mmCIF file of C-alpha atoms in Angstrom:
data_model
loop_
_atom_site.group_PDB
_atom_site.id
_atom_site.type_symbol
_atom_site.label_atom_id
_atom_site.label_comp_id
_atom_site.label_asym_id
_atom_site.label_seq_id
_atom_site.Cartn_x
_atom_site.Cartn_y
_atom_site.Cartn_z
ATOM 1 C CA UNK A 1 179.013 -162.010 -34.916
ATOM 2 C CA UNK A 2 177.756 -164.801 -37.000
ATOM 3 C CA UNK A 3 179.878 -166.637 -39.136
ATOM 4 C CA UNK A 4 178.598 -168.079 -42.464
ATOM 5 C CA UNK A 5 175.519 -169.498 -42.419
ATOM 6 C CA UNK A 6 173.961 -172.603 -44.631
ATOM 7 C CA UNK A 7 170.696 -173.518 -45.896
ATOM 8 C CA UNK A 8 169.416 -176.747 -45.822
ATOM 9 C CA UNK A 9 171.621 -178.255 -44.138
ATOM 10 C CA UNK A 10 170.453 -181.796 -45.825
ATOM 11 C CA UNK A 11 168.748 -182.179 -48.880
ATOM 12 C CA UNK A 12 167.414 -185.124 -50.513
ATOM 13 C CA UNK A 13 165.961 -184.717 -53.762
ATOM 14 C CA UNK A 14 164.986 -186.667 -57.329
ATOM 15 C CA UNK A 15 166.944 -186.943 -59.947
ATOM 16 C CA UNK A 16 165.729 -184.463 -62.871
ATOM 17 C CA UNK A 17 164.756 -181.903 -60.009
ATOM 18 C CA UNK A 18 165.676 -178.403 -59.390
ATOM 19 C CA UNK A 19 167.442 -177.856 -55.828
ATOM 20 C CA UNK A 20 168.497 -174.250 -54.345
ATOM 21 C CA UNK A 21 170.751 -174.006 -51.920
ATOM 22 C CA UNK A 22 171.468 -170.542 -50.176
ATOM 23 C CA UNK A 23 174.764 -168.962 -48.219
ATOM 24 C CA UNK A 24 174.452 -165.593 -46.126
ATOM 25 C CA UNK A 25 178.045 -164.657 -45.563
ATOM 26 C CA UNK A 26 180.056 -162.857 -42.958
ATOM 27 C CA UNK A 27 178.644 -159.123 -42.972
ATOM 28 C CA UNK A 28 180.892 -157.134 -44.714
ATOM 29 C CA UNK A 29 182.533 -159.707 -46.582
ATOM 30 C CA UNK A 30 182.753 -158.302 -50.268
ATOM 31 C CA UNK A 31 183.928 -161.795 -51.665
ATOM 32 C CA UNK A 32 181.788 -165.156 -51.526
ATOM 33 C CA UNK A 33 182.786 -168.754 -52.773
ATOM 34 C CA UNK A 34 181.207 -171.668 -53.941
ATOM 35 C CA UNK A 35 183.122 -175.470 -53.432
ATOM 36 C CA UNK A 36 181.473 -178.861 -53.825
ATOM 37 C CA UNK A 37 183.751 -181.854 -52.221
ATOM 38 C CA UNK A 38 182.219 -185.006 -53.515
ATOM 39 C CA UNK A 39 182.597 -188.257 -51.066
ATOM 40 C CA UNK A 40 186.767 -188.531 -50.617
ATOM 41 C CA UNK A 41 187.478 -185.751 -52.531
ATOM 42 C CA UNK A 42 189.027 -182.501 -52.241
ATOM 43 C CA UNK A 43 187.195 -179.069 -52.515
ATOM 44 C CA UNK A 44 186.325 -178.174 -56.153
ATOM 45 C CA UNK A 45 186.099 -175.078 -56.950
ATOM 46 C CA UNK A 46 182.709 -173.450 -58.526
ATOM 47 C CA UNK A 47 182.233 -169.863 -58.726
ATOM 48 C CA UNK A 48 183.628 -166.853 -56.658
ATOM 49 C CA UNK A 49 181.805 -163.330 -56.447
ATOM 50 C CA UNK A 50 184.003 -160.083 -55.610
ATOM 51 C CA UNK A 51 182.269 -157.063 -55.143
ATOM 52 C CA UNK A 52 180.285 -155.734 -58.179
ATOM 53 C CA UNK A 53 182.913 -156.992 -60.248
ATOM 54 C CA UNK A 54 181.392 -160.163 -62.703
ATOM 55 C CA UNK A 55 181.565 -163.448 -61.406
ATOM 56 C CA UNK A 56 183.874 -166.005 -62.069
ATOM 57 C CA UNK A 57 182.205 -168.847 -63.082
ATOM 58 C CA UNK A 58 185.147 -170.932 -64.194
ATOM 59 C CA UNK A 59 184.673 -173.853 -62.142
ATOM 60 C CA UNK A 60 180.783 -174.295 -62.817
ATOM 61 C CA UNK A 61 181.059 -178.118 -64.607
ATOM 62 C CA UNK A 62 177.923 -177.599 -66.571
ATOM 63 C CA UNK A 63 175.347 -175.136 -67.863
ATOM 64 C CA UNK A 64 173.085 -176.628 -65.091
ATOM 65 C CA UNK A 65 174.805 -174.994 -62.668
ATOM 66 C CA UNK A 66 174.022 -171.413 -61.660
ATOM 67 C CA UNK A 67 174.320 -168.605 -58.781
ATOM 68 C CA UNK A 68 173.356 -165.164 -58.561
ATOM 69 C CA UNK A 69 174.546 -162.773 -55.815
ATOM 70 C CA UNK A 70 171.329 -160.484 -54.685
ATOM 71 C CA UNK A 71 172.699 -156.997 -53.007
ATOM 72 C CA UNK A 72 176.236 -158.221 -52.929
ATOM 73 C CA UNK A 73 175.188 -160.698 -49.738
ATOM 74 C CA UNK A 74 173.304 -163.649 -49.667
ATOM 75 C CA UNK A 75 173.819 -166.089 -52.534
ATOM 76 C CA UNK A 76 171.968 -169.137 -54.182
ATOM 77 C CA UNK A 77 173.585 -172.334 -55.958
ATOM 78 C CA UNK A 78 171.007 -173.371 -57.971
ATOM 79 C CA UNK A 79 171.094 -177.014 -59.793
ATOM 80 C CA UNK A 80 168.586 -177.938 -62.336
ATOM 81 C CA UNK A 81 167.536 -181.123 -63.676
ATOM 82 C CA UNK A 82 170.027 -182.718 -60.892
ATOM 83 C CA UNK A 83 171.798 -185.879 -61.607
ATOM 84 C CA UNK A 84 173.131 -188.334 -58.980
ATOM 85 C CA UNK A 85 176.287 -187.142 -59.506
ATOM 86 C CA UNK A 86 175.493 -184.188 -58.001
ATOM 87 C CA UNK A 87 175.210 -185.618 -54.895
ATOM 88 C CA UNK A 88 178.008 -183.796 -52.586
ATOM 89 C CA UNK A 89 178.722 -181.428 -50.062
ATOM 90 C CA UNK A 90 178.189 -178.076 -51.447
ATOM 91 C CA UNK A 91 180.265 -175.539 -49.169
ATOM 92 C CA UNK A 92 180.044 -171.720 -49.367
ATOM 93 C CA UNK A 93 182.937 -169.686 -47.817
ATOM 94 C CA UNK A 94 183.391 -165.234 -47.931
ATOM 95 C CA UNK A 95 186.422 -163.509 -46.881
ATOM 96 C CA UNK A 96 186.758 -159.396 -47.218
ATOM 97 C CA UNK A 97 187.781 -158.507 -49.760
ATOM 98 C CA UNK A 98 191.073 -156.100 -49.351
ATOM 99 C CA UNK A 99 193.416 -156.580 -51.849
ATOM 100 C CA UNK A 100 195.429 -158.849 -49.992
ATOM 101 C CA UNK A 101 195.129 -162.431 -49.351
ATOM 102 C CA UNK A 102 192.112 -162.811 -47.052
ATOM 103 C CA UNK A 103 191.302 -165.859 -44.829
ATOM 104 C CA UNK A 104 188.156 -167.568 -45.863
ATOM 105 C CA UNK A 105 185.660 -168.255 -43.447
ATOM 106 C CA UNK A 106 183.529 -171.655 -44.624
ATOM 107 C CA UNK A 107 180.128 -172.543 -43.533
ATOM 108 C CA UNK A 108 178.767 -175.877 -42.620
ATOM 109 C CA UNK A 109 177.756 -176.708 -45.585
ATOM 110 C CA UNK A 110 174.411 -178.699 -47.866
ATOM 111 C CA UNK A 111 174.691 -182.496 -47.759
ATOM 112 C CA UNK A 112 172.661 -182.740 -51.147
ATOM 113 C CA UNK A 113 171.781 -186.680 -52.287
ATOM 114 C CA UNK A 114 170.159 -186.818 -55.779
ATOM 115 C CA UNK A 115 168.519 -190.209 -55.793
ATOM 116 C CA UNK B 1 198.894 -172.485 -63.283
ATOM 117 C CA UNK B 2 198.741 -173.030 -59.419
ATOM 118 C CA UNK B 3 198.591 -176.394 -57.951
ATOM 119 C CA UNK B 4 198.766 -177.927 -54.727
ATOM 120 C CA UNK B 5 199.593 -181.626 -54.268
ATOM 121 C CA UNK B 6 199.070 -183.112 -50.963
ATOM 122 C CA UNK B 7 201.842 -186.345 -51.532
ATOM 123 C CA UNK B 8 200.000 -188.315 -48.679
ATOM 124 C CA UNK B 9 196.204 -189.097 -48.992
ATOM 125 C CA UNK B 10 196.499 -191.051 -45.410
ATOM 126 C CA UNK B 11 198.899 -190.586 -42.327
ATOM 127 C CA UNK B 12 198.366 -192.845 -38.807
ATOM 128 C CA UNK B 13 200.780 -191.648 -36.144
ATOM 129 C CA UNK B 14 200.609 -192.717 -32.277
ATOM 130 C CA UNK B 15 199.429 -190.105 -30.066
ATOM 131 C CA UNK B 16 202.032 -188.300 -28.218
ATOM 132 C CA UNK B 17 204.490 -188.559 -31.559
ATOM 133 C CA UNK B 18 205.004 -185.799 -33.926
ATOM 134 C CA UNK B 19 202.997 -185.503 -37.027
ATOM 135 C CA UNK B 20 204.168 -184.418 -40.673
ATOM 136 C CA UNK B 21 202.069 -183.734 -43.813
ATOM 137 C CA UNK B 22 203.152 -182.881 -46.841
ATOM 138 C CA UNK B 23 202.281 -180.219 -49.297
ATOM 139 C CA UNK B 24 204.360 -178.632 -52.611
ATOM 140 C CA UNK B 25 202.649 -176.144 -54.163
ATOM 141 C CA UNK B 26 203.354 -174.715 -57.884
ATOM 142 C CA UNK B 27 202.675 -171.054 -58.760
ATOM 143 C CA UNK B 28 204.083 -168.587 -61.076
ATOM 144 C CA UNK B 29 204.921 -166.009 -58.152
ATOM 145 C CA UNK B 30 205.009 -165.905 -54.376
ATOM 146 C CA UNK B 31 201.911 -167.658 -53.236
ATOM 147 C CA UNK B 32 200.202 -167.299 -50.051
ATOM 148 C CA UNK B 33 199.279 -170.833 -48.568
ATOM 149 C CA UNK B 34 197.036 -171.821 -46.378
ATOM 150 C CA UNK B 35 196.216 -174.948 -44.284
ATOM 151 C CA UNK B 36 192.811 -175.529 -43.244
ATOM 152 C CA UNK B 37 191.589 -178.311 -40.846
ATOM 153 C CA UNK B 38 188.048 -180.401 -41.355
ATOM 154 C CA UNK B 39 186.611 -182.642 -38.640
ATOM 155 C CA UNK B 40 184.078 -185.119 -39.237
ATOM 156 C CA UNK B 41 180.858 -183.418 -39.767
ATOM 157 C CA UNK B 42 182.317 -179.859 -39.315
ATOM 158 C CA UNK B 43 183.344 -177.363 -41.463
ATOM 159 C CA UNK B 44 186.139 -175.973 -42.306
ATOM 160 C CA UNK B 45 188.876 -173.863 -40.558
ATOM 161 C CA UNK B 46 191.712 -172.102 -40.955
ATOM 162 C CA UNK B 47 194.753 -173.590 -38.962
ATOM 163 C CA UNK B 48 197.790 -171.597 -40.403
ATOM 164 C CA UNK B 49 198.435 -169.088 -43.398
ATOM 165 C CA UNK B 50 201.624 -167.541 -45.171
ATOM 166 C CA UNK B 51 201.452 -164.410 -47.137
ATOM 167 C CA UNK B 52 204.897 -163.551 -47.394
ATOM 168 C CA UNK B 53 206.504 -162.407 -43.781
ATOM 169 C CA UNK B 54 207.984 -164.981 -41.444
ATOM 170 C CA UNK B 55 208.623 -168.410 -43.061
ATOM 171 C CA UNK B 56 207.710 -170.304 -40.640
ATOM 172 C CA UNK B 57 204.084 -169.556 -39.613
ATOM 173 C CA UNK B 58 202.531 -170.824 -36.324
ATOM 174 C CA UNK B 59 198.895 -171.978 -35.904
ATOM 175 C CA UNK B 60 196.334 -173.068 -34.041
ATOM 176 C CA UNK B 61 196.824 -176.078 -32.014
ATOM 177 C CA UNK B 62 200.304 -176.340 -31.923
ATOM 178 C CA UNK B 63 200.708 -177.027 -35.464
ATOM 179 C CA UNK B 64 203.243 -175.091 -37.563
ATOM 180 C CA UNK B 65 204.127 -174.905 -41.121
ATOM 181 C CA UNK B 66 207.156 -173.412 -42.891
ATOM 182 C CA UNK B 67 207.017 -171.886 -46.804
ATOM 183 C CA UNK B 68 210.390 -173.614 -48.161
ATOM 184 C CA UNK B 69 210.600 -171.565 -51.932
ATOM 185 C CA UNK B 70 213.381 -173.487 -52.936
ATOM 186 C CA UNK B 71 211.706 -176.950 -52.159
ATOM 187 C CA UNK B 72 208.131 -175.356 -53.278
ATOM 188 C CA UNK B 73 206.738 -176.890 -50.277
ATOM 189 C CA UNK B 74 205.021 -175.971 -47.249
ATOM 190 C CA UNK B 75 204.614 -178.549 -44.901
ATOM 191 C CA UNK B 76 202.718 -179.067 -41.748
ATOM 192 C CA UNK B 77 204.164 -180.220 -38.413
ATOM 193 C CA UNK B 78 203.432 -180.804 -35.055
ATOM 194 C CA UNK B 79 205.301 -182.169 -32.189
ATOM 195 C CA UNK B 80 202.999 -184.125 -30.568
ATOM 196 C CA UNK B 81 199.604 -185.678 -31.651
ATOM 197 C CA UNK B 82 196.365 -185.721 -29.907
ATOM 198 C CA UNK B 83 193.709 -187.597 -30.667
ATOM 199 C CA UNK B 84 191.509 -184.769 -31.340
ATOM 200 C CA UNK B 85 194.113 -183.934 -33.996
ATOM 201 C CA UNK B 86 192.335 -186.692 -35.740
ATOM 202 C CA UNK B 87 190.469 -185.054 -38.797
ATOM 203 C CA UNK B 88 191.398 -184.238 -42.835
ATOM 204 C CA UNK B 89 193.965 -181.460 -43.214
ATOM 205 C CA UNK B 90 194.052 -179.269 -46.835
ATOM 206 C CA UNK B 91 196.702 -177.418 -48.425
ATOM 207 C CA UNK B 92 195.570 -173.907 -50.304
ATOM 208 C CA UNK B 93 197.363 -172.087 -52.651
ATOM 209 C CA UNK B 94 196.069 -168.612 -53.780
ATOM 210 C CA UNK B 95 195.809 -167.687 -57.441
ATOM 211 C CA UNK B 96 199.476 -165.568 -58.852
ATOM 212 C CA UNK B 97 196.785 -163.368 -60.746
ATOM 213 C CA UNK B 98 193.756 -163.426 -58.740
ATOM 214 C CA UNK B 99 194.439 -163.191 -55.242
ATOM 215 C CA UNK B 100 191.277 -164.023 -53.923
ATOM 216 C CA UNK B 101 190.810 -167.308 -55.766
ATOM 217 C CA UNK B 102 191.873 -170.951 -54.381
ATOM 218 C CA UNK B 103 193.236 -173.706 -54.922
ATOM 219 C CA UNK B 104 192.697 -176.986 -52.502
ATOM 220 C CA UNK B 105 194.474 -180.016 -52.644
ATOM 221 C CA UNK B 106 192.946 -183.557 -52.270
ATOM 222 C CA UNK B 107 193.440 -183.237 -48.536
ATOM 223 C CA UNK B 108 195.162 -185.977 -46.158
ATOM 224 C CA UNK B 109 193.220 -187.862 -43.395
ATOM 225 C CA UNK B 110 195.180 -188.262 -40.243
ATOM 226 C CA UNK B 111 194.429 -191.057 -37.907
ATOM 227 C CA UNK B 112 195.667 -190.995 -34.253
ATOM 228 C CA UNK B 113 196.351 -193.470 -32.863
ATOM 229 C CA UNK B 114 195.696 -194.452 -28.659
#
């Protein structure tokens, strides 16, 4: 089976644009994370979706930030006006979801540089 | 709160010599930990994870780690370094409340050495 999947892998964009940036996870996995890990940085987290259950969006850093969840699969990280401080490596990782502590299963990853 | 702190943010060993990186951990109850394993332009995988059974977990690729509670620490070993061990190791703590949410330390970069 296919792990989870990334896209664009790169992405160069202006500052003051919008960028989307999309993660199909494992099938079946019920849970879905978003990290960013900035040049020599650790992972920070963003948002995590379980289930139907509301998202927790307590690591979003501003209202600029967003991501929805569409049929409890794939998921989009959307940035608007971007700033170059944006620019990182925006990772997406699922695990399922069983009421235990689950393994997470990362993806490659979105290289985004906000110039 | 959970926290992980990773005490080294660099390590260089020799190949063929053991490697040790450090990780304490804070949590309000038993954690589960995790160490995961990024090479240069890869993602991210799991190595090793402890949710509560043995104490001393073995992973992938020789490496080991072992849950100390009374230390708070759970650091990784292995007896002998390759140079494809070469890459930046994280420690993960799970949330006391939330199970399913993470915690990542700042990560360590290990060099190997010829």
């Amino acid at each position: 089976g296919a792990g989870v999947s990334q896209s664009p892998s790169n992405k160069v964009t202006e500052k003051g644009k919008d960028v989307e940036l999309r993660c199909d996870p494992i099938s079946g996995h019920t849970a879905l994370y978003w990290y960013r890990q900035s040049l020599g940085q650790g992972l920070e987290f963003l948002i995590y979706f379980q289930g139907n259950s509301a998202p927790d969006k307590s690591g979003l850093p501003s209202d600029r930030f967003s991501a929805e969840r569409t049929g409890g699969s794939v998921s989009t990280l959307t940035i608007q006006r971007t700033q170059q401080e944006d620019s990182a490596v925006y990772l997406c990782a699922s695990s399922f979801l069983s009421g235990t502590q689950e393994t997470q299963y990362f993806g490659p990853g979105t290289r985004l540089l906000v110039l | 709160a959970q926290s992980v702190t990773q005490l080294d943010s660099h390590v260089s060993v020799s190949e063929g010599t053991p490697v040790l990186l450090r990780c304490n951990y804070s949590s309000s109850y038993s954690p589960s930990l995790f160490w995961y394993v990024q090479h240069p332009n890869k993602g991210l995988q799991l190595l090793l994870k402890y949710t509560s059974a043995a104490t001393l977990v073995k992973g992938i690729n020789g490496f080991e780690a072992e849950f100390k509670k009374s230390e708070t620490s759970f650091h990784l070993t292995k007896p002998s370094a390759h140079m494809s061990d070469a890459a930046e190791y994280f420690c993960v703590v799970s949330g006391s409340y939330n199970f399913n949410k993470f915690y990542f330390g700042s990560g360590t970069k290990l060099n190997v050495k010829p």
